Tab-separated table of C-alpha atoms in Angstrom:
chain	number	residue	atom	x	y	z
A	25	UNK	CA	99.641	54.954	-40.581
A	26	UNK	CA	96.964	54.746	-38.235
A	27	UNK	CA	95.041	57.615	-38.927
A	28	UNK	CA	95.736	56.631	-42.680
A	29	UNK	CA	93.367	53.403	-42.132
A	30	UNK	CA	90.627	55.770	-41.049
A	31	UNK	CA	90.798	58.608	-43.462
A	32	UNK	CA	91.904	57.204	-47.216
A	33	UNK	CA	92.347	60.950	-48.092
A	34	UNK	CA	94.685	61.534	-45.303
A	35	UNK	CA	97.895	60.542	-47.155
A	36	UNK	CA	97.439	62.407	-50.107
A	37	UNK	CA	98.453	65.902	-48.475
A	38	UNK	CA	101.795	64.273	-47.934
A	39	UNK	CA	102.320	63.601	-51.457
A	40	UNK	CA	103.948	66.622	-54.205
A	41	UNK	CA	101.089	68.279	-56.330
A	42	UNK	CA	102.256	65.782	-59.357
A	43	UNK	CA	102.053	62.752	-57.514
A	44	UNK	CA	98.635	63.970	-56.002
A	45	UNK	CA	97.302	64.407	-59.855
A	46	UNK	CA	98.683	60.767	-60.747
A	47	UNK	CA	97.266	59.137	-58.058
A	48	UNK	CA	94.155	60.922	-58.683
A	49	UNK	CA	93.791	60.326	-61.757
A	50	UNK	CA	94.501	56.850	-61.826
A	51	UNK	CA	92.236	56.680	-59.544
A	52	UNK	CA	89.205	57.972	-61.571
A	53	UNK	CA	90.523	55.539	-64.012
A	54	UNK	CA	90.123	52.508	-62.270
A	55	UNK	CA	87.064	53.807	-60.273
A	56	UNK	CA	85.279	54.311	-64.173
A	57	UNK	CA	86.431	50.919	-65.469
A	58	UNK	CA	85.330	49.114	-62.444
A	59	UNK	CA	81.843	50.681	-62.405
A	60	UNK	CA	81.624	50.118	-66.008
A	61	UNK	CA	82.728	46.664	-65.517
A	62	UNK	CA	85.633	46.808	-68.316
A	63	UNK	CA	89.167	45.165	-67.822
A	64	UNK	CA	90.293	48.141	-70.175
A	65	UNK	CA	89.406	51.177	-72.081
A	66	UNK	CA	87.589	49.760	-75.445
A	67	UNK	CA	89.522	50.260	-78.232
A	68	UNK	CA	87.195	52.076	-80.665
A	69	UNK	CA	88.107	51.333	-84.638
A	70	UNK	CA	85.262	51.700	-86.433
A	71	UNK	CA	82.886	54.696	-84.351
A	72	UNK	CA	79.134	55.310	-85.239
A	73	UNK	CA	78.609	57.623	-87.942
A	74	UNK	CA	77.816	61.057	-86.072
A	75	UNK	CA	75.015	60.470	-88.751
A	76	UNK	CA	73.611	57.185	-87.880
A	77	UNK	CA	73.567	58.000	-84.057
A	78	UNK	CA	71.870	61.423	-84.366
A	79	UNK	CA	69.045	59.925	-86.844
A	80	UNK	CA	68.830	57.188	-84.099
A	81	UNK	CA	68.658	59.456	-81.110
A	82	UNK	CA	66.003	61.408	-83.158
A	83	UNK	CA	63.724	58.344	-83.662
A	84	UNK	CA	64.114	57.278	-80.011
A	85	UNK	CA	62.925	60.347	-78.691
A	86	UNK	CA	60.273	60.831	-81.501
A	87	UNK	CA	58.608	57.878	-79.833
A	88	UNK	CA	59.330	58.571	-76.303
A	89	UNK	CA	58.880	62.662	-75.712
A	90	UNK	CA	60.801	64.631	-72.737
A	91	UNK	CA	58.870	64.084	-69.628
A	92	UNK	CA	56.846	61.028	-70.514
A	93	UNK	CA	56.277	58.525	-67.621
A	94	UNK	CA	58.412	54.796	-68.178
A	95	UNK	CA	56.152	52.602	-70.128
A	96	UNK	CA	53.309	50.794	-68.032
A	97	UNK	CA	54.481	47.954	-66.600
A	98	UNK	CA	58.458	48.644	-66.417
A	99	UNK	CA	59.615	48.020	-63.301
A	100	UNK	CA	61.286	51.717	-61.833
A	101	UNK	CA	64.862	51.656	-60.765
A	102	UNK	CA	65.194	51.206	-57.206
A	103	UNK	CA	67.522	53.373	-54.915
A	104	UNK	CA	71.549	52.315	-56.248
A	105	UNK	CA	70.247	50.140	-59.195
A	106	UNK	CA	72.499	51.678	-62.086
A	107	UNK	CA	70.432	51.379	-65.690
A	108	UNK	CA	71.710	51.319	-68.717
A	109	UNK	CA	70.479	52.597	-72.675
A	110	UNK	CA	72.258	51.160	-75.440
A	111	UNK	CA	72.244	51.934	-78.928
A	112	UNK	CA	73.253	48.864	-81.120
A	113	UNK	CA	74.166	49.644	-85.150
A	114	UNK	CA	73.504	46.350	-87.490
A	115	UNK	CA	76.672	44.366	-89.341
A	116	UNK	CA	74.979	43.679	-92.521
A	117	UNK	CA	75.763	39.689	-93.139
A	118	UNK	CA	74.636	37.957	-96.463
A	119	UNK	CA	71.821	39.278	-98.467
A	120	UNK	CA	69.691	38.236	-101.294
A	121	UNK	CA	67.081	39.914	-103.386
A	122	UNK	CA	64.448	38.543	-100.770
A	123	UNK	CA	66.465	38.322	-97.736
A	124	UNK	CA	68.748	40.601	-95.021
A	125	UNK	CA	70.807	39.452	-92.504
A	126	UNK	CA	71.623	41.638	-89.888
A	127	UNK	CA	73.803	41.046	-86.859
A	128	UNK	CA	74.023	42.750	-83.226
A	129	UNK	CA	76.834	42.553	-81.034
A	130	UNK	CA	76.612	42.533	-77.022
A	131	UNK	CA	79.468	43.170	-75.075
A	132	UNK	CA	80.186	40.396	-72.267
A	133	UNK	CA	80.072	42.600	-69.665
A	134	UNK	CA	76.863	44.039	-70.794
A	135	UNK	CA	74.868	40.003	-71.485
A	136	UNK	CA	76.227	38.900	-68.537
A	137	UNK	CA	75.439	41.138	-65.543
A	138	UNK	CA	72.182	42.777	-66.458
A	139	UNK	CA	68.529	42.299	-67.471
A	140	UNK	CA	66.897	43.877	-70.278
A	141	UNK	CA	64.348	45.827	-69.472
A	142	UNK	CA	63.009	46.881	-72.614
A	143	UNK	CA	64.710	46.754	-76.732
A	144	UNK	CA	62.940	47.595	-80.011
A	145	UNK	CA	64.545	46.780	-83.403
A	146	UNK	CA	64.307	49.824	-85.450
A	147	UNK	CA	64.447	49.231	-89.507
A	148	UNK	CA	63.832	52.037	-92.135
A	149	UNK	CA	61.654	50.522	-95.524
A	150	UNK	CA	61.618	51.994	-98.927
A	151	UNK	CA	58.325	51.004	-99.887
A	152	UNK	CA	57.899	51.036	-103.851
A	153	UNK	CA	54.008	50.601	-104.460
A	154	UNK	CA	50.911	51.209	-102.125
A	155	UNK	CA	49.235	48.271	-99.941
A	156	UNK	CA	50.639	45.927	-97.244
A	157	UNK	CA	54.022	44.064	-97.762
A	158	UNK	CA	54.222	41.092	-94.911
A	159	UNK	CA	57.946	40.480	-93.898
A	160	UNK	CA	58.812	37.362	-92.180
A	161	UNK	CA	61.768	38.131	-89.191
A	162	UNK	CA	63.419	34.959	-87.477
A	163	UNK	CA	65.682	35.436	-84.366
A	164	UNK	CA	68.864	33.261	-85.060
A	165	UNK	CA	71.004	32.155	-82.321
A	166	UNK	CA	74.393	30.646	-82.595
A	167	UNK	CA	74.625	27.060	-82.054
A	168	UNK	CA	78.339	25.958	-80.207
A	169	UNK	CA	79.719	24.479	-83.110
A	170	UNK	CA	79.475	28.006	-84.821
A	171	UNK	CA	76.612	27.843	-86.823
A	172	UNK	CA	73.353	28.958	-86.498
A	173	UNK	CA	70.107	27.301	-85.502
A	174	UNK	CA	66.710	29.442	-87.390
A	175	UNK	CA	64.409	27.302	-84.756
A	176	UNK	CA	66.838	28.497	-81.639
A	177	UNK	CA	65.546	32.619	-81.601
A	178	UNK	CA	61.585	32.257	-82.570
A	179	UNK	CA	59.853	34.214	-85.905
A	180	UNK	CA	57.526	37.053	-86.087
A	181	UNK	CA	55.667	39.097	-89.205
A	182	UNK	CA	55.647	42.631	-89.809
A	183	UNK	CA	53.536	44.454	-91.774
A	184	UNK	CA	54.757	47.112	-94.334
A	185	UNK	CA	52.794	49.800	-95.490
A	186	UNK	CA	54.873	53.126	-96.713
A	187	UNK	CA	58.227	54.518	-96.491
A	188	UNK	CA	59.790	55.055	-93.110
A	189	UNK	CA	60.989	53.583	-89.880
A	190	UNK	CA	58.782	50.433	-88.397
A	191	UNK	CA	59.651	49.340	-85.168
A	192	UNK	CA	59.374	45.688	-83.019
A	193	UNK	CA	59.855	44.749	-79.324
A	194	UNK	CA	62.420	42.393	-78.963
A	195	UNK	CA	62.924	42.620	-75.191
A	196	UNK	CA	62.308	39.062	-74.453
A	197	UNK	CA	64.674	37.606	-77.475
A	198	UNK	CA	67.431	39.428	-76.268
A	199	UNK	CA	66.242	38.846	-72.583
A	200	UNK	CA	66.593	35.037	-73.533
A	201	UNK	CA	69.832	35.450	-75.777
A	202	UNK	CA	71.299	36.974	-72.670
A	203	UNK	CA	69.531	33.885	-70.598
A	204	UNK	CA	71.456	31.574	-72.819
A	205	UNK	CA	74.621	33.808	-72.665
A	206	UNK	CA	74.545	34.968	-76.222
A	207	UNK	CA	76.544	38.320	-77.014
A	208	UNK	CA	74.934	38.105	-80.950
A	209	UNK	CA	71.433	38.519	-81.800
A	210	UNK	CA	71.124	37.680	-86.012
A	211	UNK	CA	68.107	38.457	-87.491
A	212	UNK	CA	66.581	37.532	-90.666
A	213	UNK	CA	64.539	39.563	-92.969
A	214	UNK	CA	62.940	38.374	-95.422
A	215	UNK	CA	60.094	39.459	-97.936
A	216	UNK	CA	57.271	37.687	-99.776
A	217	UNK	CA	57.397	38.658	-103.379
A	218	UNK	CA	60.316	39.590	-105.345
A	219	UNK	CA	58.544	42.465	-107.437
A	220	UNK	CA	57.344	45.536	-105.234
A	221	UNK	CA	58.648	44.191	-102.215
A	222	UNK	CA	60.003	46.646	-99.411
A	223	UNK	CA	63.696	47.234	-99.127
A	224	UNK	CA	65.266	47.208	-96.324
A	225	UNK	CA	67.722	50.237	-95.679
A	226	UNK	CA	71.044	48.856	-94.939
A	227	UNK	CA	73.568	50.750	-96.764
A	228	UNK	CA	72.344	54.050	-96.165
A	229	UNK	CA	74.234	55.744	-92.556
A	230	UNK	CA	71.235	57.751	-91.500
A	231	UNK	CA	68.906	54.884	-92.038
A	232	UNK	CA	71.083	52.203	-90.627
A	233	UNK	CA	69.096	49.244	-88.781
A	234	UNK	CA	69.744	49.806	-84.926
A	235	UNK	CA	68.247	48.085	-81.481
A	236	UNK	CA	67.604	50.522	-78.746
A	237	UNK	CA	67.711	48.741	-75.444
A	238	UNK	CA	67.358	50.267	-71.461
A	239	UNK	CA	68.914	47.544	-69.146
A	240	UNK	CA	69.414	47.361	-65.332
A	241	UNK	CA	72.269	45.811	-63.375
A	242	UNK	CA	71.189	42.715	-62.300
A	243	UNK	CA	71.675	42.419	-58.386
A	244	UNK	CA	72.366	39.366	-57.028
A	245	UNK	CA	70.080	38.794	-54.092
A	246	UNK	CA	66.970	40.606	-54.654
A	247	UNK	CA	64.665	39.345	-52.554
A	248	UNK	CA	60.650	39.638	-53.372
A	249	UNK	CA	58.446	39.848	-51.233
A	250	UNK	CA	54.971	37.862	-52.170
B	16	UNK	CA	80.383	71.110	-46.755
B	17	UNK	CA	83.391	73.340	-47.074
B	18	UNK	CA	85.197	74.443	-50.545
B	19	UNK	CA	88.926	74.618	-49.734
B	20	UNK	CA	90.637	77.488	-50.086
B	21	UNK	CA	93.762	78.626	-49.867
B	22	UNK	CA	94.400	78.738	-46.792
B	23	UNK	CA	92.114	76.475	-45.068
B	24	UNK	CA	93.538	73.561	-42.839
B	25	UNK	CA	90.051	72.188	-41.682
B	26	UNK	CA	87.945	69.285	-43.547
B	27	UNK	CA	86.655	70.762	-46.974
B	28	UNK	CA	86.180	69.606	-50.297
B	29	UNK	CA	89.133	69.878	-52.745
B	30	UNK	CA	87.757	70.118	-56.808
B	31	UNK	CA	89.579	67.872	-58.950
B	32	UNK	CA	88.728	67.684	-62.749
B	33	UNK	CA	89.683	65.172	-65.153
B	34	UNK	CA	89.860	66.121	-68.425
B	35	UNK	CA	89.377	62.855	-70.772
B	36	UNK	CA	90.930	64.509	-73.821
B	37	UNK	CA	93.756	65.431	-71.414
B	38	UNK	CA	94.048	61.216	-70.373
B	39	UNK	CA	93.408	59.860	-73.794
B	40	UNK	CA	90.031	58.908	-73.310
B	41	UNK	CA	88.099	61.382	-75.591
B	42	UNK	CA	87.588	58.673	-78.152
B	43	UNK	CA	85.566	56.437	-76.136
B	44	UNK	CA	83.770	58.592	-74.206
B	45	UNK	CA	81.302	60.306	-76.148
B	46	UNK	CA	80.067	62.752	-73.284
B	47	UNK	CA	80.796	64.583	-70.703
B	48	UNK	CA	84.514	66.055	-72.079
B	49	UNK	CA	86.126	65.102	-68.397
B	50	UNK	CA	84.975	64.174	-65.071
B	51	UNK	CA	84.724	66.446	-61.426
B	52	UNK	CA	85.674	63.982	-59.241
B	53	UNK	CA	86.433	66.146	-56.300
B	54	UNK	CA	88.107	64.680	-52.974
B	55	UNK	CA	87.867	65.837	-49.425
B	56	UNK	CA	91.072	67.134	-47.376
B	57	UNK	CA	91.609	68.403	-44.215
B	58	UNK	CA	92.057	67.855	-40.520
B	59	UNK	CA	89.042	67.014	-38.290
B	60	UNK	CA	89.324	68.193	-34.640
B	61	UNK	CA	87.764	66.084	-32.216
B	62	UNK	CA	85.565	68.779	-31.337
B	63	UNK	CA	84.069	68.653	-34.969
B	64	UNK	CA	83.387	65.513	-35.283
B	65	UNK	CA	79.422	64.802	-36.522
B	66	UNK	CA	79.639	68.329	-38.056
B	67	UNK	CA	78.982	69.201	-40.698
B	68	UNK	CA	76.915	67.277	-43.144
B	69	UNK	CA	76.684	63.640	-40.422
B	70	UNK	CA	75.350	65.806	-37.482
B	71	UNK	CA	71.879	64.386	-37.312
B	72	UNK	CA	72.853	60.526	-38.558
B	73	UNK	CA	72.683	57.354	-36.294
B	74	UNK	CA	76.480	56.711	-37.110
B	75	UNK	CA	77.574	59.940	-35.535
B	76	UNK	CA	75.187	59.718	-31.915
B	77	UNK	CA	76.485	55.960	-31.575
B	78	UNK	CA	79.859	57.145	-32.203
B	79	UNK	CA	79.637	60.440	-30.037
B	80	UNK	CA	78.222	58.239	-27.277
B	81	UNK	CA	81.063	55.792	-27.565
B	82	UNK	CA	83.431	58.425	-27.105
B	83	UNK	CA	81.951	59.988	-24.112
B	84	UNK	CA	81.333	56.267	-22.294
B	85	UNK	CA	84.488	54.753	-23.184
B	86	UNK	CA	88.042	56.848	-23.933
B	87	UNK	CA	89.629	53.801	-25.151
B	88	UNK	CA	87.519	53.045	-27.623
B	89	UNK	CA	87.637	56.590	-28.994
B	90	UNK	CA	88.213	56.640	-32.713
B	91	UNK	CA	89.631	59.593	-34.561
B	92	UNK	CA	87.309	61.564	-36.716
B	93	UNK	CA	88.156	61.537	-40.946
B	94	UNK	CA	87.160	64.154	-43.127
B	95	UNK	CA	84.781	62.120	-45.918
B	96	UNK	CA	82.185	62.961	-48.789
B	97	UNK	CA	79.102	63.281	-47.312
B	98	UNK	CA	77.374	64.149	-50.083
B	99	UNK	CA	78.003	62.521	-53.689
B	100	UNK	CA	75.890	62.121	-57.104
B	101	UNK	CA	76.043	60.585	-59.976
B	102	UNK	CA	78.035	60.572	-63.309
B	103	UNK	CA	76.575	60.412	-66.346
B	104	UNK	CA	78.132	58.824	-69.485
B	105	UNK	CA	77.527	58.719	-73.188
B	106	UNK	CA	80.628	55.876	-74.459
B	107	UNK	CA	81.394	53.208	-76.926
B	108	UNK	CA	81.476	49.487	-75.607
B	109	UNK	CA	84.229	47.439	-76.611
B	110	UNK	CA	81.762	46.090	-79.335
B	111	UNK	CA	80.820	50.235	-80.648
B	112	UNK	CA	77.764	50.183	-79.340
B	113	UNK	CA	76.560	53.486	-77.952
B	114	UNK	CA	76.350	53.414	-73.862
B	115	UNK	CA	74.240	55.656	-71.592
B	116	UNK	CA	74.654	54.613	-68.193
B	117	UNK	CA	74.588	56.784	-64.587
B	118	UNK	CA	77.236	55.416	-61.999
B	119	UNK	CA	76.226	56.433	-58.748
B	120	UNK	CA	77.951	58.403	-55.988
B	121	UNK	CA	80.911	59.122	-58.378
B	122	UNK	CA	81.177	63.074	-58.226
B	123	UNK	CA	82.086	64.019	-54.250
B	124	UNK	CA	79.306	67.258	-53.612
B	125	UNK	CA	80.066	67.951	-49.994
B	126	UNK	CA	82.656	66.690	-47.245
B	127	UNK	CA	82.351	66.346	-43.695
B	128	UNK	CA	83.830	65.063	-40.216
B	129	UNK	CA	82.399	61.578	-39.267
């Protein structure tokens, strides 16, 4: 018993090659789960398209090619900071003939114990004439009684001018969201005219509406020096 | 550090896979299909202690000098990873998002006597 409080591997060799495995693998079990921070294995019922996630995983690294340097400015993981990239698919909410609504989920675990680092909001437009086509997008966050308050997230205007992906950093909404300990981002698309207007891609898998987000473990008592 | 083998009693590093389809787990975790974990086993002489892998660290010349100063407060030496790295995992959240994350210092690379 002594020697056991010194070496944690010692007592294994006493055990039957069964045991050994259960113990082990329970072991890598609980060792995932607690570095992932999950009470439990998620239970998955409704997986990515394969798809959706290869059409995303293409766009990401269309903008960001093998071997490029971090964008300027991101602060570089220091030595036993874990990071984290997450891929987040849209819930389509209510739409109109003018207006999307699209909603991201966060897990707990995820809002709660790190900072965002850097997200874009990737949508896919289906442009049907030439020229510009302005978009207005508002950031919604949930109010506690349940609802939803347009002034809470902040607005922005993109510009549409042919088919394809178009892109917008929305590292400091969810940076705030996460602040405010939101797990939902909601965002609100809507175009100017009815006629010739854009369309949003939605519906389609491959062209689904997705955030791409690299996040660090937040540490608690990082100290700066000035 | 040491692979074990057969019929090897000393400190050494023992592989140990996990296979997720094997646990259940293949539906959440999108990548890699299972998980070397690896362990270290194995008796540590005193006469080994510090080697190999800690030879050259502070924690093994404090220790060694301990030893030599002061019997009493000799401590046995443990065969422990010395070396470890990260694992790297492609899984669904409990919301389906897609997760890429690196935990470190999960996969044991090397053992040795403290």
């Amino acid at each position: 018993a002594a020697k056991a409080v010194w070496c944690p591997a010692c007592g294994l060799a006493a055990l039957t090659p069964t045991t050994r495995r259960d113990v082990l693998v329970a072991l890598a079990k609980q060792s995932i789960l607690s570095k992932l921070h999950l009470p439990d294995r998620p239970n998955i019922t409704q997986p990515t398209s394969r798809g959706a996630l290869l059409t995303a995983l293409r766009r990401i690294h269309a903008q960001q090619p093998v071997g490029t340097a971090p964008s300027p400015g991101l602060p570089h993981p220091g030595v036993g900071e874990q990071e984290y990239e997450i891929l987040s698919f849209a819930e389509t909410g209510s739409s109109t003939s003018r207006s999307v609504h699209l909603d991201f989920h966060f897990t707990r675990e995820l809002a709660g114990s790190t900072e965002i680092l850097q997200a874009t909001l990737y949508l896919f437009w289906a442009v049907p004439s030439p020229g510009m086509h302005p978009i207005t997008i508002r950031f919604v966050h949930p109010d506690p009684t349940g609802g939803t308050t347009p002034e809470g997230g902040g607005e922005t205007r993109l510009e549409v001018q042919r088919d394809g992906w178009a892109t917008l950093d929305v590292g400091q909404t969810i940076q705030n969201l996460f602040k405010q300990g939101g797990q939902r981002l909601s965002v609100e698309l809507e175009v100017m005219e009815e006629q010739g207007s854009p369309l949003l891609a939605v519906h389609n898998d491959s062209h689904r509406p997705f955030v791409a987000a690299r996040a660090r473990a937040r540490t608690p008592h990082r100290v700066q020096r000035r | 550090g040491i692979d074990c083998s057969g019929d090897s009693r000393t400190c050494c590093r023992e592989e140990f896979f996990v296979d997720f389809k094997e646990i259940g787990w293949e539906d959440w975790i999108i990548q890699p299909e299972g998980y070397h974990m690896n362990y270290c086993a194995g008796l540590c002489p005193l006469h080994m202690a510090g080697i190999p892998g800690l030879a050259s660290s502070f924690h093994t010349a404090v220790l060694n000098l301990i030893k030599a100063n002061n019997a009493d407060a000799a401590v046995d030496s443990c065969c422990v990873p010395t070396q470890r790295r990260p694992l790297s995992l492609l899984y669904y959240d409990r919301d389906s998002n897609i997760v890429k994350t690196d935990i470190p210092d999960m996969i044991v690379d090397a053992c040795g006597c403290t």
